[in-house]
Amino acid sequence: MDRRYTKIAATLFATFSTQALVQQAQAQSTPEASVLPEIKVTETTGSDFKADNASSTKFTAPILDTPKSITVITSEVMSQTGSTTLVEALRTTPGITFGAGEGGNPVGDRPFIRGFDAQSSTYVDGMRDLGSQSREIFNLESVEVIRGSSSAYGGGGSAGGSLNLVSKAPLKEELRAGSVALGTDNYKRVTADGNFVLSDTMAFRLNAMYHDQDVAGRDAISNSRWGIAPSLTFGMNTPTRVNLSYYHMQSDDIPDSGIPYNNPTLGRGDGSPVNVNRNNFYGLVNRDFRKTKADIFTARVDHDISSTLHLRNTTRFSKSSNDYIWTQPDDSKGNIYDGMVWRRVNSRVSEAKSLQNQTELFGEVLTGSVKHRFSTGVELSREEGTRDSYLVNTKAGGTAGTGCAAGSGGAVFNYNCTSLYNPNPFDPWTGYIARANKPTDATNTAISVYAFDTIELNKQWSVNAGIRYDKYRATSEQAGYPAVAAGASPTGVAINAVTASNLKNKSDFFNYQAGVVYKPTENSSVYASYATSSTPVGISNGDGSSEGGTLSTAIQNLDPERSKTYEIGTKWDVLDKKMLLTAAIFRTEKVNARVTAPDGTTQLAGNYTVDGVELGVAGNLTKNWQVFGGYTFLDSKIVDGGQTNIGTTAAPIYVPSTSNGKQFANIPRSSYSLWTTYAVMPKFTVGAGAFYTSRVYGNTTNTKWVPSYTRFDAMASYVIDKNITLQLNVQNLTDKVYFNQAYSSHYASIAPGRSAILALNVKY
C-alpha cells in the first residue's frame, strides 16, 4: 500500500490538465474525433454545456420539470472561458452583478441576483458558506444559480435567489489530469486533479492549485493564492457510503482601490467615474494588503434504505478569515476638483466559523396511481463571527480626515494625498499600524425543518410544493472600552471610547414554494410558480454586506423582511435532448423592507418590486457547435423607500425618501451573455464570447453610476494527441475600459484590460 501511495503522489504532480478537457479527451476515442464532448448526466446524454439535474436533493425533479429558473454553469463552460474565480464564472450568466466593498461592506464576493444581495445566500454542496470571501473554482464541478425567492431551500436570505457551488468528489474510475498556464501580466497557474481507485469500494481524489498574477491594465495590483482539496470515499458500490473531504484555500493580494466618482453631491459632477488613465492606482503598495483563508471539513454518510428510499447525514465545520488594509479614493471632500485624491484607510480583521448538520430522507413512493418524489430534512447550524479593525496613524498633519488642498501631495502630508491624474502607488508612506483589539462578536443559531414533494399526477401534469420552518437566533456583543489619549495609543492617535452593547434577535418563520408543471411533450414543460423568502436581521453574522446583515440597536427587534416571487416559464429540451431552451417572466416583491419611518425609527414599511424577463440557452446546436448564454431584463423600482431627514438630529424634518421611484442599486436593466465554441477541424476548436451589461447605479438615489459596456473574449484549443491539449484564451479582446462594480459612494471598481493565457492541459 505504501508503494501505491508513493506512485499516487508522483503521478499527480507530474501531470497537469483541467477537469473539463479530461472529459473532452475521454469522449474522443481518437485524436481525430471531431465531435465536441458529451457526458452522461443521470439517464440523459447531453452536452457538457447542459446539466439535466441540480445537485441538491431538495430539487425533487429534473431541471426541465422544476418550476423555477435554474442555470448550471458546468466545468466545461468554466474551463473554456478561462474562468478561475467565482466572479469570472458568473460573468457567463446574465442578470448577476457584483457590488463593491467598503467599510461595513467587506471586500469579497458580493453577488446580486435579480437585484437582491446574495452574499449571505451562497452555499457549498447545499450548506451555507459564511464569511466575506473571494472564491476559487479549482475544486468545483459546477455552479448552480437558483433565481427567485428561495428561502424554502436554504433558510434566511435568498430574496432574489441563491448560488450553490458543487464540489468535485471521488469517482469510480481512474483520473490523472492537470494544467500549466502562463500569460501576460506575469500570469502563472498550475492545477492538478487526480482520482485514485484504491479498491472496489474506496477511492481518493486530490485537487490542488497555485495561482499568481498581476492585473491587466492596473498598476501595482497583484493576486496570489494556493489551495488543496483531498477527499476520500468508503463503501462505493455498497448501500452505505462515507465521504470525507477537506478544502483549504488562502490568498495574499494587493487589493484594487478603484476609480473615484465625479461627485454630483458637490454640484459639479455627473456621478460617473472620473475620466483618468485606466492604470491609475490610488493605493499604497507598502501599506495595502489583503490576506484570506478558507477551511472546510465535511463528513457525509449516504445509506440506501431501499432502491427508492435514501438517508443522508452531512456534518460540516468551516472557518474563513478576511484580513486587510485597503485604500479608498475618497471623493467626498471635493478633492478631485483640486486634482487630488485623499487615500482613505479601510480595514478589517474578521473570522467566521460555522458548524452545521443536515439529515435528509428522500426518495420515491406511490400512493395509488400518483407518484411522489420527495425530500425531507432537518438542519442544525451555529455560526460565529468576530469582526475587528486596524488603528492606522496616517501622520498626515492637518489634512487628516478633512481632504486634500491643491498641491498637498508628497512627503509633507506623508503621501496620504496624491494626484488624481498621476498617483504613485510606491510612495514611501511611513504611518503606524496596530490592531484595534476591540472586536464585535456575533453568533447565529438555527434549527430548520423542511419538506419538498413533486406530485406526478400523470405524464403531463405535476405539482411541486415545499415548506420550511426556521427557528433563528442572532446575538451581537461588543465590550466597552475607555477612551485612549494620543500619547498612550499604540499608533499615537487618540482613540474614542466604545460603549458596550449586547443585542439579540429572535425570529421564527415559515417559507413556501408551489408550482404547477404542464408537459406538452416529453421534452418540454410550461410552469407557473410562487415562492417566498425571509431575511432576518443579523443574517451575515456581522461579516457580510447584506442590508440588515449586522445587528444594531435600530433593527434588533424587527421581524424578518419578506419577499415573494411569481413566475411563469417554459423549458424545452430540443435537438435530441442536447439543447435546453428556457424562458421566464417574473415579479419579485418586497413589501416590508426596512426603512426609516416618519418618527425616525426603523420599521418594516418599504416597498420594492422587480419585474423581469429571462431567456436561456445551453447545449449543442450540432455535433461541432456549442452555445451557452442568455438575456435578462430587470425593471426594478423602489416604490416606497421610507423617509429622509432633511433637518438635524436635534430638529429632524422627515420627507419622502429621494430614492422613491428610482432603480435598485447594483442591478442593470438589460444584460446578456453568449459563449460559443465550434470545432472547425478534427483537432482545432475556436470559441468566442460577448457579455453586455447596461448602466448600473451604485446607490438608491441613482446619483452614482457606471456606464454600460460590451466585453468580448476569444478562445482557441488544439489537440496535440489524446493526452495533451493546448488552449489559448484572450480576455477582454478589444481592451475595453469598463467598470464591473459600483459602490454606493466614493468609487467604482475598474475591470482588467486585455490579457492572454496559454494553457497546456494533460490527461491520461
Coordinates of C-alpha atoms in Angstrom, one line a residue, residues 61-590:
A61 CA -37.5 16.8 -10.2
P62 CA -35.1 17.3 -13.2
I63 CA -34.4 20.9 -14.2
L64 CA -36.7 20.5 -17.1
D65 CA -39.6 19.8 -14.8
T66 CA -38.7 22.1 -11.9
P67 CA -41.0 25.2 -11.8
K68 CA -38.1 27.6 -11.2
S69 CA -35.3 29.3 -13.1
I70 CA -32.1 27.4 -12.6
T71 CA -28.9 27.8 -14.5
V72 CA -26.0 25.3 -14.2
I73 CA -22.5 26.6 -15.1
T74 CA -20.7 23.4 -15.9
S75 CA -17.0 22.7 -15.6
E76 CA -16.7 22.7 -19.4
V77 CA -18.0 26.3 -19.6
M78 CA -15.7 27.4 -16.8
S79 CA -12.7 25.7 -18.5
Q80 CA -13.4 27.0 -22.0
T81 CA -13.9 30.6 -20.8
G82 CA -10.7 30.6 -18.8
S83 CA -12.6 31.3 -15.5
T84 CA -10.6 30.8 -12.3
T85 CA -12.8 32.6 -9.7
L86 CA -16.5 32.5 -8.9
V87 CA -16.8 36.1 -10.2
E88 CA -15.4 35.1 -13.6
A89 CA -17.6 32.0 -13.8
L90 CA -20.8 34.0 -13.1
R91 CA -19.9 36.5 -15.8
T92 CA -21.2 33.8 -18.2
T93 CA -24.7 34.2 -16.8
P94 CA -26.7 37.4 -17.4
G95 CA -28.6 39.2 -14.6
I96 CA -25.9 38.7 -12.0
T97 CA -23.9 41.7 -10.9
F98 CA -21.4 42.3 -8.1
G99 CA -21.4 45.0 -5.5
A100 CA -18.2 46.6 -4.2
G101 CA -16.9 46.6 -0.6
E102 CA -16.1 49.5 1.7
G103 CA -16.2 49.9 5.5
G104 CA -19.2 47.8 6.7
N105 CA -19.3 46.1 3.3
P106 CA -16.2 44.0 3.3
V107 CA -14.0 43.3 0.3
G108 CA -15.1 39.9 -1.2
D109 CA -17.7 38.2 -3.5
R110 CA -20.9 40.2 -3.2
P111 CA -23.3 38.9 -5.9
F112 CA -26.6 40.4 -6.7
I113 CA -29.3 38.1 -8.2
R114 CA -32.4 39.8 -9.7
G115 CA -31.5 42.9 -7.8
F116 CA -31.0 41.5 -4.3
D117 CA -27.8 40.9 -2.4
A118 CA -26.9 37.2 -2.3
Q119 CA -23.6 37.3 -0.3
S120 CA -25.2 35.5 2.6
S121 CA -27.1 33.2 0.2
T122 CA -24.0 31.3 -1.2
Y123 CA -23.8 27.6 -0.5
V124 CA -21.3 24.9 -1.0
D125 CA -22.8 21.5 -1.6
G126 CA -26.1 22.7 -0.2
M127 CA -24.8 24.2 3.0
R128 CA -24.4 28.0 3.7
D129 CA -20.8 29.2 3.1
L130 CA -20.4 32.1 5.5
G131 CA -17.9 34.9 5.5
S132 CA -16.6 37.6 3.1
Q133 CA -14.6 35.5 0.7
S134 CA -13.2 35.6 -2.8
R135 CA -13.9 32.1 -4.0
E136 CA -11.8 29.9 -6.4
I137 CA -13.1 27.2 -8.8
F138 CA -10.3 24.7 -8.9
N139 CA -12.4 22.2 -6.8
L140 CA -15.7 22.9 -8.4
E141 CA -17.7 20.6 -10.7
S142 CA -20.4 23.2 -11.4
V143 CA -22.1 26.4 -10.1
E144 CA -25.9 26.4 -9.8
V145 CA -27.7 29.7 -10.0
I146 CA -31.2 29.5 -8.4
R147 CA -33.3 32.5 -9.3
G148 CA -36.3 33.9 -7.4
S149 CA -37.2 33.9 -3.8
S150 CA -35.9 30.6 -2.4
S151 CA -35.7 30.6 1.4
A152 CA -37.6 27.3 1.3
Y153 CA -34.4 25.7 0.0
G154 CA -31.7 27.4 2.2
G155 CA -33.3 29.3 5.0
G156 CA -32.9 33.0 5.7
G157 CA -32.0 35.3 2.8
S158 CA -32.3 34.4 -0.9
A159 CA -34.7 37.2 -1.7
G160 CA -33.6 37.2 -5.3
G161 CA -32.0 33.8 -5.5
S162 CA -29.0 31.9 -4.3
L163 CA -25.8 30.2 -5.5
N164 CA -24.8 26.6 -4.9
L165 CA -21.2 25.6 -5.5
V166 CA -20.8 21.8 -6.3
S167 CA -17.5 20.3 -5.2
K168 CA -15.5 17.6 -7.0
A169 CA -15.8 14.2 -5.4
P170 CA -14.1 10.8 -5.8
L171 CA -15.0 8.9 -8.9
K172 CA -15.4 5.2 -9.7
E173 CA -12.7 5.4 -12.4
E174 CA -9.0 6.4 -12.5
L175 CA -8.2 10.0 -13.5
R176 CA -4.9 11.9 -13.9
A177 CA -5.3 15.5 -15.0
G178 CA -3.8 18.9 -14.7
S179 CA -2.9 22.2 -16.3
V180 CA 0.1 24.6 -16.5
A181 CA -0.8 28.1 -17.8
L182 CA 1.3 31.2 -18.5
G183 CA 0.1 34.5 -19.7
T184 CA 0.5 38.2 -19.9
D185 CA 0.9 40.3 -16.8
N186 CA 3.0 37.7 -15.1
Y187 CA 0.1 35.2 -15.1
K188 CA 1.1 31.7 -13.7
R189 CA -1.3 29.0 -12.8
V190 CA -0.9 25.3 -12.1
T191 CA -3.7 22.9 -11.3
A192 CA -3.7 19.1 -10.6
D193 CA -6.7 16.7 -10.4
G194 CA -6.1 13.0 -9.6
N195 CA -8.6 10.3 -8.8
F196 CA -7.3 7.0 -7.5
V197 CA -9.4 3.9 -7.2
L198 CA -7.9 2.1 -4.1
S199 CA -10.3 -0.8 -4.2
D200 CA -13.8 -1.8 -5.4
T201 CA -15.2 0.2 -2.5
M202 CA -12.7 3.0 -1.9
A203 CA -11.4 6.0 -4.0
F204 CA -9.3 9.0 -3.2
R205 CA -9.3 12.3 -5.1
L206 CA -6.9 15.2 -4.7
N207 CA -7.2 18.7 -6.3
A208 CA -4.5 21.3 -6.0
M209 CA -3.9 24.8 -7.3
Y210 CA -1.3 27.5 -7.4
H211 CA -2.1 30.9 -9.0
D212 CA -0.1 34.2 -9.2
Q213 CA -0.7 37.2 -11.5
D214 CA -0.7 40.9 -11.9
V215 CA -3.9 42.6 -13.2
A216 CA -4.0 43.7 -16.8
G217 CA -4.3 47.5 -17.2
R218 CA -3.9 48.2 -13.5
D219 CA -0.7 49.4 -11.8
A220 CA 0.7 47.6 -8.8
I221 CA -2.2 45.2 -8.2
S222 CA -1.4 41.5 -7.8
N223 CA -3.3 38.3 -6.8
S224 CA -1.6 35.3 -5.3
R225 CA -3.3 32.2 -3.9
W226 CA -3.0 28.4 -3.5
G227 CA -5.4 25.7 -2.5
I228 CA -5.7 22.0 -1.9
A229 CA -8.8 19.7 -1.6
P230 CA -8.4 16.0 -0.8
S231 CA -11.5 13.7 -0.5
L232 CA -11.9 10.0 0.3
T233 CA -14.9 7.8 -0.2
F234 CA -15.5 4.5 1.5
G235 CA -18.3 2.0 0.6
M236 CA -18.6 2.8 -3.1
N237 CA -20.9 0.3 -4.9
T238 CA -22.4 -0.6 -1.5
P239 CA -25.6 0.6 0.2
T240 CA -23.7 2.7 2.7
R241 CA -21.1 5.2 1.6
V242 CA -19.0 7.6 3.6
N243 CA -17.2 10.6 2.1
L244 CA -14.7 12.7 3.9
S245 CA -13.4 15.9 2.3
Y246 CA -11.3 18.9 3.2
Y247 CA -10.8 22.2 1.4
H248 CA -8.2 24.8 2.0
M249 CA -7.5 28.0 0.1
Q250 CA -5.6 31.1 1.0
S251 CA -4.6 34.3 -0.8
D252 CA -2.3 37.2 -0.4
D253 CA -3.3 40.2 -2.6
I254 CA -2.8 43.9 -3.1
P255 CA -6.4 44.9 -3.4
D256 CA -7.7 47.4 -6.1
S257 CA -8.6 50.9 -4.9
G258 CA -10.8 51.6 -7.9
I259 CA -11.5 55.0 -9.5
P260 CA -13.3 57.9 -7.7
Y261 CA -16.7 59.2 -8.8
N262 CA -17.2 62.6 -10.4
N263 CA -19.1 63.6 -7.2
P264 CA -22.5 65.0 -8.0
T265 CA -23.3 65.8 -4.4
L266 CA -20.9 68.7 -4.6
G267 CA -22.9 70.2 -7.5
R268 CA -20.1 69.8 -10.1
G269 CA -20.1 66.2 -11.4
D270 CA -22.5 63.8 -13.1
G271 CA -21.9 60.8 -10.8
S272 CA -19.9 58.7 -13.3
P273 CA -16.3 57.6 -12.6
V274 CA -13.8 60.4 -13.3
N275 CA -12.0 60.3 -16.7
V276 CA -8.5 59.3 -15.8
N277 CA -5.9 56.7 -17.1
R278 CA -7.2 53.2 -16.5
N279 CA -3.9 52.3 -14.9
N280 CA -4.3 54.8 -12.1
F281 CA -3.9 53.0 -8.7
Y282 CA -4.6 55.2 -5.7
G283 CA -3.5 52.7 -3.1
L284 CA -0.1 52.3 -1.4
V285 CA 1.9 49.2 -2.1
N286 CA 3.8 49.4 1.2
R287 CA 0.6 49.8 3.3
D288 CA -2.2 47.9 1.5
F289 CA -2.8 44.2 1.7
R290 CA -5.5 41.6 1.8
K291 CA -5.0 38.1 3.2
T292 CA -7.7 35.4 3.3
K293 CA -8.0 31.8 4.4
A294 CA -10.9 29.3 4.0
D295 CA -11.0 25.8 5.5
I296 CA -14.0 23.4 5.1
F297 CA -14.1 19.9 6.5
T298 CA -17.1 17.8 5.6
A299 CA -18.2 14.3 6.5
R300 CA -21.2 12.8 4.6
V301 CA -22.9 9.4 5.1
D302 CA -25.3 8.1 2.5
H303 CA -27.4 5.0 3.1
D304 CA -29.8 3.3 0.7
I305 CA -32.7 2.0 2.8
S306 CA -34.1 0.6 -0.4
S307 CA -33.8 1.2 -4.2
T308 CA -36.3 4.1 -3.8
L309 CA -35.6 5.4 -0.3
H310 CA -32.4 7.1 0.8
L311 CA -30.9 8.6 4.0
R312 CA -28.1 11.1 4.1
N313 CA -26.4 12.9 7.0
T314 CA -23.8 15.7 6.5
T315 CA -21.7 17.4 9.1
R316 CA -19.5 20.3 8.3
F317 CA -17.1 22.6 10.1
S318 CA -15.8 25.7 8.2
K319 CA -13.7 28.7 9.0
S320 CA -12.8 31.7 6.9
S321 CA -10.8 34.9 7.6
N322 CA -10.5 38.2 5.8
D323 CA -7.7 40.5 6.9
Y324 CA -7.0 43.7 5.0
I325 CA -5.9 47.3 4.9
W326 CA -7.3 48.8 1.7
T327 CA -7.2 52.3 0.2
Q328 CA -10.4 54.0 -0.9
P329 CA -10.0 57.0 -3.3
D330 CA -12.3 59.3 -1.3
D331 CA -14.3 61.8 -3.4
S332 CA -16.4 63.2 -0.5
K333 CA -14.4 66.4 0.2
G334 CA -14.2 67.7 -3.3
N335 CA -10.5 66.8 -3.6
I336 CA -10.9 65.7 -7.2
Y337 CA -11.8 69.2 -8.3
D338 CA -8.3 70.3 -7.0
G339 CA -6.8 67.4 -8.9
M340 CA -6.2 65.4 -5.7
V341 CA -7.3 62.2 -4.0
W342 CA -7.4 61.5 -0.3
R343 CA -6.2 57.9 0.4
R344 CA -8.8 57.0 2.9
V345 CA -8.0 53.9 5.0
N346 CA -10.5 51.0 5.3
S347 CA -9.6 47.9 7.3
R348 CA -11.0 44.7 8.6
V349 CA -9.8 41.7 10.6
S350 CA -12.6 39.1 10.6
E351 CA -13.1 35.4 11.2
A352 CA -16.2 33.4 10.6
K353 CA -16.8 29.9 11.9
S354 CA -19.7 27.5 11.4
L355 CA -20.8 24.1 12.5
Q356 CA -23.7 22.5 10.6
N357 CA -25.5 19.2 10.5
Q358 CA -28.1 18.2 7.9
T359 CA -30.1 15.0 7.9
E360 CA -32.2 14.2 4.8
L361 CA -34.6 11.4 3.9
F362 CA -35.6 11.4 0.2
G363 CA -36.8 9.1 -2.5
E364 CA -39.9 8.0 -4.4
V365 CA -43.2 6.5 -3.3
L366 CA -46.5 5.6 -5.0
T367 CA -49.9 6.5 -3.4
G368 CA -52.3 4.7 -5.7
S369 CA -51.6 5.9 -9.2
V370 CA -49.9 9.1 -8.1
K371 CA -46.1 9.2 -7.9
H372 CA -44.3 11.3 -5.3
R373 CA -40.6 12.3 -5.5
F374 CA -39.9 13.8 -2.1
S375 CA -37.2 15.1 0.2
T376 CA -37.4 15.9 3.9
G377 CA -34.8 17.1 6.3
V378 CA -33.6 18.7 9.5
E379 CA -30.8 21.2 9.6
L380 CA -28.9 22.5 12.7
S381 CA -26.4 25.3 12.5
R382 CA -24.3 27.5 14.6
E383 CA -22.3 30.4 13.1
E384 CA -19.8 32.6 14.9
G385 CA -18.3 35.8 13.6
T386 CA -15.6 38.1 15.0
R387 CA -15.0 41.5 13.5
D388 CA -12.2 43.9 14.3
S389 CA -10.1 46.5 12.5
Y390 CA -6.7 48.2 12.5
L391 CA -5.7 51.5 14.0
V392 CA -3.8 53.5 11.4
N393 CA -1.8 56.7 12.2
T394 CA -1.5 58.3 8.8
K395 CA 0.9 61.0 10.0
A396 CA -1.0 63.3 7.6
G397 CA -0.8 66.5 9.6
G398 CA -3.8 68.9 9.4
T399 CA -5.3 67.3 6.3
A400 CA -6.2 64.1 8.0
G401 CA -9.9 63.5 7.6
T402 CA -10.5 66.9 6.0
G403 CA -9.4 66.4 2.5
C404 CA -6.5 67.5 0.3
A405 CA -5.9 71.0 -0.8
A406 CA -4.4 71.7 -4.2
G407 CA -0.7 70.8 -4.1
S408 CA -1.0 68.9 -0.8
G409 CA 0.6 65.8 -2.1
G410 CA 4.1 64.5 -1.3
A411 CA 6.1 64.0 1.9
V412 CA 4.7 67.0 3.8
F413 CA 1.4 65.1 4.2
N414 CA 3.0 61.7 4.3
Y415 CA 1.7 60.8 0.9
N416 CA -1.9 60.4 2.1
C417 CA -2.9 62.9 -0.6
T418 CA -2.0 62.0 -4.2
S419 CA -2.5 63.3 -7.6
L420 CA -5.9 62.4 -9.3
Y421 CA -4.1 62.1 -12.7
N422 CA -0.7 60.8 -11.8
P423 CA -0.7 58.8 -8.5
N424 CA 2.3 56.9 -7.4
P425 CA 1.5 53.6 -5.7
F426 CA 5.1 53.3 -4.5
D427 CA 5.1 56.5 -2.4
P428 CA 7.1 55.9 0.8
W429 CA 4.2 56.1 3.3
T430 CA 5.6 55.9 6.9
G431 CA 2.5 55.8 9.1
Y432 CA 1.9 53.4 12.0
I433 CA -0.4 50.4 12.1
A434 CA -1.7 48.4 15.0
R435 CA -4.7 46.1 15.8
A436 CA -7.6 47.9 17.3
N437 CA -8.3 44.8 19.5
K438 CA -12.0 45.9 20.0
P439 CA -13.8 43.0 18.4
T440 CA -17.5 42.6 17.9
D441 CA -18.6 39.0 18.4
A442 CA -21.8 37.7 16.6
T443 CA -23.5 34.3 16.9
N444 CA -26.3 32.9 14.9
T445 CA -28.1 29.6 15.6
A446 CA -30.8 28.0 13.5
I447 CA -33.0 24.9 13.7
S448 CA -34.8 24.1 10.4
V449 CA -37.2 21.5 9.2
Y450 CA -38.3 21.2 5.6
A451 CA -40.2 19.0 3.1
F452 CA -40.5 19.0 -0.7
D453 CA -42.6 16.9 -3.0
T454 CA -43.1 16.6 -6.7
I455 CA -46.5 15.0 -7.2
E456 CA -46.8 13.4 -10.7
L457 CA -50.5 13.3 -11.4
N458 CA -50.0 11.9 -14.8
K459 CA -47.5 12.1 -17.7
Q460 CA -48.5 15.7 -18.4
W461 CA -49.3 17.3 -15.1
S462 CA -47.3 17.6 -11.9
V463 CA -47.3 19.7 -8.8
N464 CA -44.2 20.8 -7.0
A465 CA -44.5 22.0 -3.4
G466 CA -42.2 22.8 -0.5
I467 CA -42.3 24.2 3.0
R468 CA -39.6 25.1 5.5
Y469 CA -39.6 26.3 9.1
D470 CA -36.7 28.1 10.7
K471 CA -36.1 28.9 14.3
Y472 CA -33.5 31.6 14.2
R473 CA -31.5 33.3 16.9
A474 CA -28.9 36.1 16.5
T475 CA -26.7 37.9 19.0
S476 CA -24.0 40.6 18.8
E477 CA -21.8 41.6 21.6
Q478 CA -19.3 44.5 21.9
A479 CA -17.3 45.0 25.0
G480 CA -17.0 48.6 26.4
Y481 CA -13.6 50.4 26.1
P482 CA -12.5 53.7 27.6
A483 CA -11.0 56.5 25.5
V484 CA -7.3 56.4 25.0
A485 CA -5.2 59.6 24.8
A486 CA -2.9 60.1 21.8
G487 CA 0.2 59.6 24.0
A488 CA -1.0 56.2 25.2
S489 CA -2.3 54.9 21.9
P490 CA -0.2 52.3 20.1
T491 CA -0.2 54.4 16.9
G492 CA -0.1 57.9 18.6
V493 CA -3.7 58.7 17.6
A494 CA -6.4 59.3 20.2
I495 CA -9.0 56.5 20.4
N496 CA -12.6 57.2 21.1
A497 CA -14.5 55.3 23.8
V498 CA -16.6 52.4 22.8
T499 CA -20.0 51.8 24.5
A500 CA -20.7 48.2 25.4
S501 CA -23.6 46.5 23.7
N502 CA -25.5 43.3 23.8
L503 CA -28.0 42.9 21.0
K504 CA -30.4 40.0 20.3
N505 CA -32.9 39.0 17.7
K506 CA -35.3 36.0 17.8
S507 CA -37.3 35.1 14.7
D508 CA -39.4 32.1 13.8
F509 CA -40.6 32.0 10.2
F510 CA -42.1 29.7 7.5
N511 CA -41.3 29.9 3.8
Y512 CA -43.1 28.2 1.0
Q513 CA -42.9 27.4 -2.7
A514 CA -45.5 25.9 -5.0
G515 CA -45.6 25.3 -8.7
V516 CA -47.7 23.6 -11.4
V517 CA -46.0 22.0 -14.4
Y518 CA -47.6 21.0 -17.7
K519 CA -45.7 19.0 -20.2
P520 CA -46.9 19.5 -23.8
T521 CA -44.4 16.9 -24.9
E522 CA -42.0 14.6 -23.1
N523 CA -39.1 17.0 -23.6
S524 CA -40.8 20.3 -22.7
S525 CA -42.6 22.0 -19.8
V526 CA -44.7 25.0 -19.1
Y527 CA -45.0 26.1 -15.4
A528 CA -46.3 28.7 -13.0
S529 CA -44.9 29.1 -9.5
Y530 CA -44.9 31.1 -6.3
A531 CA -42.1 31.2 -3.7
T532 CA -41.2 33.3 -0.6
S533 CA -38.1 34.3 1.3
S534 CA -37.4 35.7 4.7
T535 CA -34.3 37.8 5.6
P536 CA -33.8 38.1 9.4
V537 CA -31.6 40.8 10.9
G538 CA -28.0 39.7 11.5
I539 CA -28.1 37.1 8.7
S540 CA -24.5 37.8 7.6
N541 CA -23.2 37.2 11.2
G542 CA -21.6 40.7 11.1
D543 CA -19.2 39.8 8.2
G544 CA -21.2 40.4 5.1
S545 CA -22.8 43.1 3.0
S546 CA -26.5 42.2 3.1
E547 CA -28.8 45.0 4.3
G548 CA -29.5 44.3 8.0
G549 CA -26.8 41.7 8.0
T550 CA -25.3 43.2 11.2
L551 CA -27.4 43.7 14.3
S552 CA -27.9 47.2 15.5
T553 CA -30.0 48.9 18.2
A554 CA -32.3 50.3 15.4
I555 CA -33.2 46.9 14.0
Q556 CA -32.6 44.2 16.6
N557 CA -36.3 43.9 17.5
L558 CA -37.6 43.7 13.9
D559 CA -39.1 40.7 12.2
P560 CA -37.5 39.4 9.0
E561 CA -38.0 41.2 5.7
R562 CA -40.2 39.1 3.5
S563 CA -40.2 38.7 -0.3
K564 CA -42.3 36.7 -2.8
T565 CA -41.8 35.8 -6.4
Y566 CA -44.4 35.0 -9.0
E567 CA -43.0 33.3 -12.1
I568 CA -44.3 31.8 -15.4
G569 CA -41.9 30.0 -17.6
T570 CA -41.2 27.3 -20.2
K571 CA -38.4 24.9 -20.8
W572 CA -37.7 22.9 -24.0
D573 CA -35.0 20.1 -24.3
V574 CA -34.6 20.1 -28.1
L575 CA -32.3 18.7 -30.7
D576 CA -32.4 15.2 -29.4
K577 CA -32.2 16.5 -25.8
K578 CA -28.8 18.1 -26.5
M579 CA -30.0 21.8 -26.2
L580 CA -32.0 23.3 -23.3
L581 CA -34.0 26.5 -24.1
T582 CA -35.7 28.4 -21.2
A583 CA -37.8 31.5 -20.9
A584 CA -39.5 33.1 -17.8
I585 CA -41.3 36.2 -16.8
F586 CA -41.5 37.0 -13.1
R587 CA -42.3 39.6 -10.4
T588 CA -40.5 39.8 -7.1
E589 CA -42.0 42.0 -4.3
K590 CA -40.5 43.0 -1.0

